[in-house]
PDB file of C-alpha atoms in Angstrom:
ATOM      1  CA  MET R 556     111.579  86.793  74.289  1.00  0.00           C
ATOM      2  CA  LYS R 557     112.424  87.662  77.878  1.00  0.00           C
ATOM      3  CA  ARG R 558     111.782  84.864  80.329  1.00  0.00           C
ATOM      4  CA  LEU R 559     110.931  85.324  83.975  1.00  0.00           C
ATOM      5  CA  ASP R 560     112.556  83.244  86.645  1.00  0.00           C
ATOM      6  CA  ILE R 561     110.480  81.854  89.479  1.00  0.00           C
ATOM      7  CA  GLY R 562     111.573  84.651  91.835  1.00  0.00           C
ATOM      8  CA  GLU R 563     110.388  87.324  89.384  1.00  0.00           C
ATOM      9  CA  VAL R 564     107.051  85.525  88.934  1.00  0.00           C
ATOM     10  CA  ALA R 565     106.659  85.262  92.712  1.00  0.00           C
ATOM     11  CA  ALA R 566     107.477  88.951  93.163  1.00  0.00           C
ATOM     12  CA  ALA R 567     105.099  90.038  90.394  1.00  0.00           C
ATOM     13  CA  THR R 568     102.174  87.928  91.617  1.00  0.00           C
ATOM     14  CA  GLY R 569     102.667  87.580  95.361  1.00  0.00           C
ATOM     15  CA  ILE R 570     102.453  83.800  94.973  1.00  0.00           C
ATOM     16  CA  ARG R 571     105.078  81.867  96.927  1.00  0.00           C
ATOM     17  CA  PRO R 572     107.620  79.907  94.866  1.00  0.00           C
ATOM     18  CA  SER R 573     106.472  76.699  96.600  1.00  0.00           C
ATOM     19  CA  ALA R 574     102.928  77.333  95.324  1.00  0.00           C
ATOM     20  CA  LEU R 575     104.284  78.021  91.837  1.00  0.00           C
ATOM     21  CA  ARG R 576     106.171  74.733  91.919  1.00  0.00           C
ATOM     22  CA  TYR R 577     102.992  72.968  93.071  1.00  0.00           C
ATOM     23  CA  TYR R 578     100.963  74.600  90.271  1.00  0.00           C
ATOM     24  CA  GLU R 579     103.581  73.347  87.832  1.00  0.00           C
ATOM     25  CA  GLU R 580     103.529  69.864  89.377  1.00  0.00           C
ATOM     26  CA  ILE R 581      99.757  69.559  88.872  1.00  0.00           C
ATOM     27  CA  GLY R 582      99.896  71.015  85.365  1.00  0.00           C
ATOM     28  CA  LEU R 583      98.353  74.451  85.881  1.00  0.00           C
ATOM     29  CA  ILE R 584     101.448  76.247  84.633  1.00  0.00           C
ATOM     30  CA  ALA R 585     104.610  75.128  82.876  1.00  0.00           C
ATOM     31  CA  SER R 586     108.166  76.359  83.047  1.00  0.00           C
ATOM     32  CA  VAL R 587     109.962  76.509  79.730  1.00  0.00           C
ATOM     33  CA  SER R 588     113.541  76.056  80.916  1.00  0.00           C
ATOM     34  CA  ARG R 589     115.896  76.444  83.835  1.00  0.00           C
ATOM     35  CA  HIS R 590     118.657  78.896  84.562  1.00  0.00           C
ATOM     36  CA  GLY R 591     120.768  76.940  87.000  1.00  0.00           C
ATOM     37  CA  LEU R 592     118.223  75.544  89.437  1.00  0.00           C
ATOM     38  CA  ARG R 593     115.709  78.349  88.874  1.00  0.00           C
ATOM     39  CA  ARG R 594     112.667  77.640  86.745  1.00  0.00           C
ATOM     40  CA  GLN R 595     112.082  80.017  83.836  1.00  0.00           C
ATOM     41  CA  PHE R 596     108.595  81.003  82.630  1.00  0.00           C
ATOM     42  CA  GLU R 597     107.231  82.816  79.626  1.00  0.00           C
ATOM     43  CA  PRO R 598     105.583  86.157  80.486  1.00  0.00           C
ATOM     44  CA  ARG R 599     102.123  84.724  79.702  1.00  0.00           C
ATOM     45  CA  VAL R 600     102.347  82.778  82.983  1.00  0.00           C
ATOM     46  CA  LEU R 601     101.389  86.041  84.731  1.00  0.00           C
ATOM     47  CA  LEU R 602      98.025  86.034  82.932  1.00  0.00           C
ATOM     48  CA  GLN R 603      97.552  82.340  83.705  1.00  0.00           C
ATOM     49  CA  LEU R 604      98.189  83.014  87.386  1.00  0.00           C
ATOM     50  CA  LYS R 605      95.682  85.871  87.386  1.00  0.00           C
ATOM     51  CA  LEU R 606      93.086  83.517  85.905  1.00  0.00           C
ATOM     52  CA  ILE R 607      93.940  80.884  88.512  1.00  0.00           C
ATOM     53  CA  ALA R 608      93.550  83.473  91.286  1.00  0.00           C
ATOM     54  CA  LEU R 609      90.187  84.569  89.879  1.00  0.00           C
ATOM     55  CA  GLY R 610      89.024  80.956  89.661  1.00  0.00           C
ATOM     56  CA  ARG R 611      90.089  80.263  93.249  1.00  0.00           C
ATOM     57  CA  MET R 612      88.352  83.423  94.438  1.00  0.00           C
ATOM     58  CA  ALA R 613      85.189  82.252  92.678  1.00  0.00           C
ATOM     59  CA  GLY R 614      85.392  78.949  94.521  1.00  0.00           C
ATOM     60  CA  PHE R 615      86.611  76.673  91.734  1.00  0.00           C
ATOM     61  CA  SER R 616      88.850  73.794  92.772  1.00  0.00           C
ATOM     62  CA  LEU R 617      92.321  73.526  91.296  1.00  0.00           C
ATOM     63  CA  ASP R 618      91.070  70.515  89.299  1.00  0.00           C
ATOM     64  CA  ASP R 619      88.244  72.647  87.869  1.00  0.00           C
ATOM     65  CA  ILE R 620      90.728  75.380  87.010  1.00  0.00           C
ATOM     66  CA  ALA R 621      93.109  72.902  85.391  1.00  0.00           C
ATOM     67  CA  GLY R 622      90.247  71.812  83.145  1.00  0.00           C
ATOM     68  CA  MET R 623      89.814  75.402  82.015  1.00  0.00           C
ATOM     69  CA  PHE R 624      93.233  75.504  80.369  1.00  0.00           C
ATOM     70  CA  GLY R 625      93.993  73.743  77.123  1.00  0.00           C
ATOM     71  CA  SER R 626      97.141  71.668  76.748  1.00  0.00           C
ATOM     72  CA  ASP R 627      98.910  74.776  75.445  1.00  0.00           C
ATOM     73  CA  GLY R 628      98.009  76.764  78.570  1.00  0.00           C
ATOM     74  CA  VAL R 629      95.482  78.928  76.745  1.00  0.00           C
ATOM     75  CA  PRO R 630      92.174  79.317  78.614  1.00  0.00           C
ATOM     76  CA  ALA R 631      89.312  77.202  77.283  1.00  0.00           C
ATOM     77  CA  LEU R 632      86.570  78.461  79.579  1.00  0.00           C
ATOM     78  CA  SER R 633      83.321  76.543  79.925  1.00  0.00           C
ATOM     79  CA  ARG R 634      80.591  79.167  79.828  1.00  0.00           C
ATOM     80  CA  PRO R 635      77.942  76.836  81.325  1.00  0.00           C
ATOM     81  CA  LEU R 636      80.265  75.989  84.243  1.00  0.00           C
ATOM     82  CA  ILE R 637      81.019  79.670  84.792  1.00  0.00           C
ATOM     83  CA  ARG R 638      77.313  80.535  84.611  1.00  0.00           C
ATOM     84  CA  GLN R 639      76.575  77.807  87.196  1.00  0.00           C
ATOM     85  CA  LYS R 640      79.274  79.168  89.516  1.00  0.00           C
ATOM     86  CA  ALA R 641      77.874  82.699  89.113  1.00  0.00           C
ATOM     87  CA  ASP R 642      74.438  81.376  90.121  1.00  0.00           C
ATOM     88  CA  GLU R 643      75.959  79.698  93.204  1.00  0.00           C
ATOM     89  CA  ILE R 644      77.695  82.941  94.153  1.00  0.00           C
ATOM     90  CA  GLU R 645      74.444  84.857  93.704  1.00  0.00           C
ATOM     91  CA  GLN R 646      72.739  82.429  96.100  1.00  0.00           C
ATOM     92  CA  GLN R 647      75.585  82.862  98.609  1.00  0.00           C
ATOM     93  CA  ILE R 648      75.260  86.629  98.343  1.00  0.00           C
ATOM     94  CA  GLY R 649      71.564  86.346  99.173  1.00  0.00           C
ATOM     95  CA  GLU R 650      72.295  84.129 102.172  1.00  0.00           C
ATOM     96  CA  LEU R 651      75.063  86.404 103.412  1.00  0.00           C
ATOM     97  CA  THR R 652      72.870  89.486 102.969  1.00  0.00           C
ATOM     98  CA  THR R 653      70.150  87.859 105.080  1.00  0.00           C
ATOM     99  CA  LEU R 654      72.714  86.880 107.709  1.00  0.00           C
ATOM    100  CA  ARG R 655      74.124  90.422 107.784  1.00  0.00           C
ATOM    101  CA  ASP R 656      70.651  91.903 108.160  1.00  0.00           C
ATOM    102  CA  THR R 657      69.836  89.454 110.957  1.00  0.00           C
ATOM    103  CA  LEU R 658      73.021  90.276 112.847  1.00  0.00           C
ATOM    104  CA  ARG R 659      72.403  94.003 112.483  1.00  0.00           C
ATOM    105  CA  HIS R 660      68.851  93.565 113.741  1.00  0.00           C
ATOM    106  CA  VAL R 661      70.104  91.598 116.745  1.00  0.00           C
ATOM    107  CA  ALA R 662      72.685  94.278 117.510  1.00  0.00           C
ATOM    108  CA  ASP R 663      70.140  97.130 117.237  1.00  0.00           C
ATOM    109  CA  CYS R 664      66.934  95.477 118.514  1.00  0.00           C
ATOM    110  CA  PRO R 665      65.288  97.459 121.330  1.00  0.00           C
ATOM    111  CA  ALA R 666      63.472  94.402 122.769  1.00  0.00           C
ATOM    112  CA  PRO R 667      64.596  93.433 126.286  1.00  0.00           C
ATOM    113  CA  SER R 668      65.237  89.886 125.047  1.00  0.00           C
ATOM    114  CA  HIS R 669      65.810  88.809 121.459  1.00  0.00           C
ATOM    115  CA  LEU R 670      63.438  85.910 121.989  1.00  0.00           C
ATOM    116  CA  GLU R 671      60.647  88.427 122.690  1.00  0.00           C
ATOM    117  CA  CYS R 672      61.235  90.198 119.380  1.00  0.00           C
ATOM    118  CA  PRO R 673      58.849  89.030 116.631  1.00  0.00           C
ATOM    119  CA  THR R 674      61.246  90.149 113.887  1.00  0.00           C
ATOM    120  CA  PHE R 675      64.072  88.127 115.412  1.00  0.00           C
ATOM    121  CA  ARG R 676      61.814  85.066 115.723  1.00  0.00           C
ATOM    122  CA  ARG R 677      60.836  85.406 112.032  1.00  0.00           C
ATOM    123  CA  LEU R 678      64.476  85.721 111.032  1.00  0.00           C
ATOM    124  CA  LEU R 679      65.339  82.594 113.061  1.00  0.00           C
ATOM    125  CA  ASP R 680      62.538  80.618 111.400  1.00  0.00           C
ATOM    126  CA  ALA R 681      63.700  81.755 107.953  1.00  0.00           C
ATOM    127  CA  ALA R 682      67.305  80.797 108.747  1.00  0.00           C
ATOM    128  CA  VAL R 683      66.275  77.309 109.841  1.00  0.00           C
ATOM    129  CA  ARG R 684      64.160  76.809 106.698  1.00  0.00           C
ATOM    130  CA  ARG R 685      67.000  78.011 104.470  1.00  0.00           C
ATOM    131  CA  GLU R 686      69.589  75.793 106.191  1.00  0.00           C
ATOM    132  CA  THR R 687      67.280  72.758 106.083  1.00  0.00           C
ATOM    133  CA  ALA R 688      66.659  73.302 102.369  1.00  0.00           C
ATOM    134  CA  ARG R 689      70.365  73.729 101.691  1.00  0.00           C
ATOM    135  CA  THR R 690      71.458  70.612 103.572  1.00  0.00           C
ATOM    136  CA  SER R 691      68.697  68.485 102.061  1.00  0.00           C
ATOM    137  CA  ARG R 692      69.965  69.435  98.579  1.00  0.00           C
ATOM    138  CA  ARG R 693      73.454  68.183  99.484  1.00  0.00           C
ATOM    139  CA  VAL R 694      72.440  64.775 100.881  1.00  0.00           C
ATOM    140  CA  PRO R 695      71.733  62.150  98.193  1.00  0.00           C
ATOM    141  CA  ALA R 696      68.143  60.897  98.443  1.00  0.00           C
ATOM    142  CA  GLY R 697      69.156  57.273  99.009  1.00  0.00           C
ATOM    143  CA  SER R 698      71.504  58.069 101.884  1.00  0.00           C
ATOM    144  CA  ARG R 699      69.047  59.839 104.206  1.00  0.00           C
ATOM    145  CA  GLY R 700      68.446  57.973 107.407  1.00  0.00           C
ATOM    146  CA  GLN R 701      71.128  55.352 106.805  1.00  0.00           C
ATOM    147  CA  GLY R 702      72.830  54.167 109.936  1.00  0.00           C
ATOM    148  CA  GLU R 703      69.941  55.158 112.178  1.00  0.00           C
ATOM    149  CA  ALA R 704      68.289  52.578 114.426  1.00  0.00           C
TER     150      ALA R 704
END
């Protein structure tokens, strides 16, 4: 079986050799041998790196991604975790769509002042409600108000 050295893997994936070495150090990928000082990888590392890139793009941490690979490097994907991440992305899409629409309205609004525009005022109120709801979900219930006089 043909092995790929670290330079070939870097060229094929666009991932810097230093990142490949780091991925190996934390157990995401594994070299199978060395040719001189150059790490050698099995061709399946290219698929592993594509999965890592997809996971990073989806917002998974490297620790989360590491947990998605079995000890043999074969993906063992948690469908509930992936479903949860898809739900989070869907929520982000909704928030970003609202933000885009608000910015477009601000750019195109014919009102002399944005503060005089009822649509802009409604959009501001909705943004504040959404941000308040989002930040209150992140703060543990017992930690609210701590440190205040």
